[in-house]
Amino acid sequence: MRPIAEGDLPRLARLDEDVFAEHAYPFFVLRQLYDVHGEHLLVLDSEDEGELLGYVLVGTQADRNRSWILGLGIDRRSRGRGFGRQLMAEALRRLRADGVGEVRLTVEPANTAAVELYASLGFTHLDHRENYFGPGTSRLVMVLPLRP
């Protein structure tokens, strides 16, 4: 696991498209997210193939009161091996060290594996938002306080 490098962007775009299909970030958005939040974009490399197994992307408000998990993606062949938990745990560790107050994320309600992962990390249900990303894209909003 490591912070992303600029040269990883094409591989990140392929991974994001494989994981999220029509909901994947366009390359230009990934490029801009790298420019703005690159220090909070962690990737997990495969040992032998030179491919990315997963990533987590965090965006933090300037006042550090709140961060958002903007993306967590694990290669389909690598799921069920704890990589999502590893990436999230490291992201949360870094956010706590940075003094961030809380972390929020959105997740598709039907994605029970992701909802269960986030709940096991301490996230709780905050809201259910219909049409969050447009018509037919409801999302659960989950929150994890990092400061007392």
PDB file of C-alpha atoms in Angstrom:
ATOM      1  CA  MET A   1       0.000   0.000   0.000  1.00  0.00           C
ATOM      2  CA  ARG A   2       1.306   3.406  -0.953  1.00  0.00           C
ATOM      3  CA  PRO A   3       0.259   6.883  -2.061  1.00  0.00           C
ATOM      4  CA  ILE A   4      -0.549   7.047  -5.751  1.00  0.00           C
ATOM      5  CA  ALA A   5       1.993   8.298  -8.271  1.00  0.00           C
ATOM      6  CA  GLU A   6       1.051  10.272 -11.359  1.00  0.00           C
ATOM      7  CA  GLY A   7       2.074   7.359 -13.570  1.00  0.00           C
ATOM      8  CA  ASP A   8      -0.562   5.184 -11.875  1.00  0.00           C
ATOM      9  CA  LEU A   9      -3.471   7.242 -13.197  1.00  0.00           C
ATOM     10  CA  PRO A  10      -4.133   5.102 -16.321  1.00  0.00           C
ATOM     11  CA  ARG A  11      -4.171   1.930 -14.178  1.00  0.00           C
ATOM     12  CA  LEU A  12      -6.391   3.638 -11.613  1.00  0.00           C
ATOM     13  CA  ALA A  13      -8.826   4.664 -14.354  1.00  0.00           C
ATOM     14  CA  ARG A  14      -8.986   1.048 -15.636  1.00  0.00           C
ATOM     15  CA  LEU A  15      -9.568  -0.300 -12.133  1.00  0.00           C
ATOM     16  CA  ASP A  16     -12.245   2.294 -11.377  1.00  0.00           C
ATOM     17  CA  GLU A  17     -14.035   1.479 -14.637  1.00  0.00           C
ATOM     18  CA  ASP A  18     -13.846  -2.262 -13.973  1.00  0.00           C
ATOM     19  CA  VAL A  19     -15.259  -1.813 -10.469  1.00  0.00           C
ATOM     20  CA  PHE A  20     -17.865   0.893 -11.028  1.00  0.00           C
ATOM     21  CA  ALA A  21     -18.707   0.547 -14.755  1.00  0.00           C
ATOM     22  CA  GLU A  22     -21.052   3.382 -15.747  1.00  0.00           C
ATOM     23  CA  HIS A  23     -20.525   5.082 -12.366  1.00  0.00           C
ATOM     24  CA  ALA A  24     -16.724   5.242 -12.722  1.00  0.00           C
ATOM     25  CA  TYR A  25     -14.962   8.573 -12.524  1.00  0.00           C
ATOM     26  CA  PRO A  26     -13.966   9.896 -15.961  1.00  0.00           C
ATOM     27  CA  PHE A  27     -10.179  10.067 -16.405  1.00  0.00           C
ATOM     28  CA  PHE A  28     -10.143  13.868 -16.262  1.00  0.00           C
ATOM     29  CA  VAL A  29     -11.896  13.779 -12.870  1.00  0.00           C
ATOM     30  CA  LEU A  30      -9.408  11.229 -11.528  1.00  0.00           C
ATOM     31  CA  ARG A  31      -6.644  13.504 -12.805  1.00  0.00           C
ATOM     32  CA  GLN A  32      -8.104  16.481 -10.935  1.00  0.00           C
ATOM     33  CA  LEU A  33      -8.729  14.435  -7.782  1.00  0.00           C
ATOM     34  CA  TYR A  34      -5.081  13.366  -7.928  1.00  0.00           C
ATOM     35  CA  ASP A  35      -4.010  17.003  -8.231  1.00  0.00           C
ATOM     36  CA  VAL A  36      -6.197  18.118  -5.300  1.00  0.00           C
ATOM     37  CA  HIS A  37      -6.197  15.064  -3.010  1.00  0.00           C
ATOM     38  CA  GLY A  38      -3.239  12.988  -4.199  1.00  0.00           C
ATOM     39  CA  GLU A  39      -1.735  12.662  -0.733  1.00  0.00           C
ATOM     40  CA  HIS A  40      -4.999  10.998   0.357  1.00  0.00           C
ATOM     41  CA  LEU A  41      -5.241   8.602  -2.581  1.00  0.00           C
ATOM     42  CA  LEU A  42      -3.780   5.254  -1.570  1.00  0.00           C
ATOM     43  CA  VAL A  43      -3.314   2.298  -3.892  1.00  0.00           C
ATOM     44  CA  LEU A  44      -2.595  -1.349  -3.293  1.00  0.00           C
ATOM     45  CA  ASP A  45      -0.308  -3.020  -5.843  1.00  0.00           C
ATOM     46  CA  SER A  46      -0.294  -6.644  -6.904  1.00  0.00           C
ATOM     47  CA  GLU A  47       3.079  -8.244  -6.260  1.00  0.00           C
ATOM     48  CA  ASP A  48       3.555  -9.935  -9.608  1.00  0.00           C
ATOM     49  CA  GLU A  49       1.377  -8.364 -12.302  1.00  0.00           C
ATOM     50  CA  GLY A  50       2.041  -4.656 -11.817  1.00  0.00           C
ATOM     51  CA  GLU A  51      -1.689  -4.023 -11.605  1.00  0.00           C
ATOM     52  CA  LEU A  52      -3.593  -2.182  -8.921  1.00  0.00           C
ATOM     53  CA  LEU A  53      -5.632  -4.393  -6.607  1.00  0.00           C
ATOM     54  CA  GLY A  54      -7.478  -1.513  -5.001  1.00  0.00           C
ATOM     55  CA  TYR A  55      -7.590   2.113  -3.998  1.00  0.00           C
ATOM     56  CA  VAL A  56      -9.137   4.483  -1.492  1.00  0.00           C
ATOM     57  CA  LEU A  57      -9.602   8.197  -2.123  1.00  0.00           C
ATOM     58  CA  VAL A  58     -10.293  10.712   0.630  1.00  0.00           C
ATOM     59  CA  GLY A  59     -11.208  14.379   0.337  1.00  0.00           C
ATOM     60  CA  THR A  60     -10.802  16.582   3.403  1.00  0.00           C
ATOM     61  CA  GLN A  61     -12.269  20.013   4.082  1.00  0.00           C
ATOM     62  CA  ALA A  62      -9.690  22.742   4.659  1.00  0.00           C
ATOM     63  CA  ASP A  63     -10.757  23.160   8.305  1.00  0.00           C
ATOM     64  CA  ARG A  64     -10.317  19.391   8.879  1.00  0.00           C
ATOM     65  CA  ASN A  65     -13.764  19.101  10.448  1.00  0.00           C
ATOM     66  CA  ARG A  66     -14.917  16.554   7.880  1.00  0.00           C
ATOM     67  CA  SER A  67     -13.495  14.190   5.311  1.00  0.00           C
ATOM     68  CA  TRP A  68     -15.330  12.146   2.701  1.00  0.00           C
ATOM     69  CA  ILE A  69     -14.384   8.745   1.361  1.00  0.00           C
ATOM     70  CA  LEU A  70     -14.753   9.586  -2.326  1.00  0.00           C
ATOM     71  CA  GLY A  71     -13.958   6.113  -3.556  1.00  0.00           C
ATOM     72  CA  LEU A  72     -13.018   2.634  -2.429  1.00  0.00           C
ATOM     73  CA  GLY A  73     -12.518   0.091  -5.176  1.00  0.00           C
ATOM     74  CA  ILE A  74     -11.164  -3.435  -5.103  1.00  0.00           C
ATOM     75  CA  ASP A  75     -10.397  -5.477  -8.199  1.00  0.00           C
ATOM     76  CA  ARG A  76     -13.161  -8.072  -8.603  1.00  0.00           C
ATOM     77  CA  ARG A  77     -10.678 -10.986  -8.533  1.00  0.00           C
ATOM     78  CA  SER A  78      -9.182  -9.696  -5.276  1.00  0.00           C
ATOM     79  CA  ARG A  79     -12.342  -9.253  -3.231  1.00  0.00           C
ATOM     80  CA  GLY A  80     -12.871 -11.156  -0.014  1.00  0.00           C
ATOM     81  CA  ARG A  81      -9.185 -11.003   0.930  1.00  0.00           C
ATOM     82  CA  GLY A  82      -9.348  -8.037   3.311  1.00  0.00           C
ATOM     83  CA  PHE A  83      -7.864  -5.449   0.941  1.00  0.00           C
ATOM     84  CA  GLY A  84     -10.788  -3.039   1.343  1.00  0.00           C
ATOM     85  CA  ARG A  85     -10.456  -3.231   5.114  1.00  0.00           C
ATOM     86  CA  GLN A  86      -6.688  -2.632   4.874  1.00  0.00           C
ATOM     87  CA  LEU A  87      -7.117   0.428   2.680  1.00  0.00           C
ATOM     88  CA  MET A  88      -9.887   1.859   4.856  1.00  0.00           C
ATOM     89  CA  ALA A  89      -7.962   1.208   8.080  1.00  0.00           C
ATOM     90  CA  GLU A  90      -4.917   3.052   6.735  1.00  0.00           C
ATOM     91  CA  ALA A  91      -7.028   5.943   5.454  1.00  0.00           C
ATOM     92  CA  LEU A  92      -8.743   6.250   8.850  1.00  0.00           C
ATOM     93  CA  ARG A  93      -5.404   6.052  10.660  1.00  0.00           C
ATOM     94  CA  ARG A  94      -4.078   8.929   8.571  1.00  0.00           C
ATOM     95  CA  LEU A  95      -7.229  10.997   9.101  1.00  0.00           C
ATOM     96  CA  ARG A  96      -7.031  10.530  12.869  1.00  0.00           C
ATOM     97  CA  ALA A  97      -3.356  11.555  12.794  1.00  0.00           C
ATOM     98  CA  ASP A  98      -4.360  14.666  10.816  1.00  0.00           C
ATOM     99  CA  GLY A  99      -6.935  15.591  13.485  1.00  0.00           C
ATOM    100  CA  VAL A 100      -9.985  15.222  11.237  1.00  0.00           C
ATOM    101  CA  GLY A 101     -13.282  15.423  13.153  1.00  0.00           C
ATOM    102  CA  GLU A 102     -15.429  12.965  11.220  1.00  0.00           C
ATOM    103  CA  VAL A 103     -15.530  10.905   8.060  1.00  0.00           C
ATOM    104  CA  ARG A 104     -18.551  10.421   5.831  1.00  0.00           C
ATOM    105  CA  LEU A 105     -19.187   8.237   2.835  1.00  0.00           C
ATOM    106  CA  THR A 106     -21.998   7.162   0.580  1.00  0.00           C
ATOM    107  CA  VAL A 107     -22.753   3.612  -0.452  1.00  0.00           C
ATOM    108  CA  GLU A 108     -25.358   1.938  -2.606  1.00  0.00           C
ATOM    109  CA  PRO A 109     -27.933   0.458  -0.175  1.00  0.00           C
ATOM    110  CA  ALA A 110     -27.921  -2.900  -2.001  1.00  0.00           C
ATOM    111  CA  ASN A 111     -24.135  -3.258  -1.612  1.00  0.00           C
ATOM    112  CA  THR A 112     -24.410  -5.228   1.620  1.00  0.00           C
ATOM    113  CA  ALA A 113     -20.743  -6.278   1.632  1.00  0.00           C
ATOM    114  CA  ALA A 114     -19.636  -2.639   1.608  1.00  0.00           C
ATOM    115  CA  VAL A 115     -22.273  -1.562   4.153  1.00  0.00           C
ATOM    116  CA  GLU A 116     -21.143  -4.369   6.467  1.00  0.00           C
ATOM    117  CA  LEU A 117     -17.470  -3.451   6.015  1.00  0.00           C
ATOM    118  CA  TYR A 118     -18.126   0.180   6.901  1.00  0.00           C
ATOM    119  CA  ALA A 119     -20.296  -0.762   9.879  1.00  0.00           C
ATOM    120  CA  SER A 120     -17.539  -3.088  11.160  1.00  0.00           C
ATOM    121  CA  LEU A 121     -15.147  -0.116  11.036  1.00  0.00           C
ATOM    122  CA  GLY A 122     -17.519   1.929  13.212  1.00  0.00           C
ATOM    123  CA  PHE A 123     -19.516   3.846  10.596  1.00  0.00           C
ATOM    124  CA  THR A 124     -23.189   4.355  11.389  1.00  0.00           C
ATOM    125  CA  HIS A 125     -26.173   5.174   9.202  1.00  0.00           C
ATOM    126  CA  LEU A 126     -26.761   8.930   8.978  1.00  0.00           C
ATOM    127  CA  ASP A 127     -29.232   9.308   6.111  1.00  0.00           C
ATOM    128  CA  HIS A 128     -30.831   7.632   3.104  1.00  0.00           C
ATOM    129  CA  ARG A 129     -30.784   9.928   0.080  1.00  0.00           C
ATOM    130  CA  GLU A 130     -32.865   9.220  -3.007  1.00  0.00           C
ATOM    131  CA  ASN A 131     -31.409  10.311  -6.366  1.00  0.00           C
ATOM    132  CA  TYR A 132     -28.104  11.248  -4.719  1.00  0.00           C
ATOM    133  CA  PHE A 133     -26.157  11.029  -7.991  1.00  0.00           C
ATOM    134  CA  GLY A 134     -29.216  11.608 -10.148  1.00  0.00           C
ATOM    135  CA  PRO A 135     -32.409   9.675 -10.903  1.00  0.00           C
ATOM    136  CA  GLY A 136     -32.391   6.107  -9.616  1.00  0.00           C
ATOM    137  CA  THR A 137     -29.153   6.393  -7.614  1.00  0.00           C
ATOM    138  CA  SER A 138     -30.102   6.263  -3.946  1.00  0.00           C
ATOM    139  CA  ARG A 139     -27.306   6.139  -1.419  1.00  0.00           C
ATOM    140  CA  LEU A 140     -26.857   5.555   2.263  1.00  0.00           C
ATOM    141  CA  VAL A 141     -24.816   8.252   3.949  1.00  0.00           C
ATOM    142  CA  MET A 142     -22.681   6.814   6.738  1.00  0.00           C
ATOM    143  CA  VAL A 143     -20.569   8.663   9.312  1.00  0.00           C
ATOM    144  CA  LEU A 144     -17.702   7.882  11.658  1.00  0.00           C
ATOM    145  CA  PRO A 145     -16.725  10.430  14.345  1.00  0.00           C
ATOM    146  CA  LEU A 146     -12.948  10.547  14.800  1.00  0.00           C
ATOM    147  CA  ARG A 147     -12.803  13.026  17.697  1.00  0.00           C
ATOM    148  CA  PRO A 148     -14.740  12.839  20.962  1.00  0.00           C
TER     149      PRO A 148
END
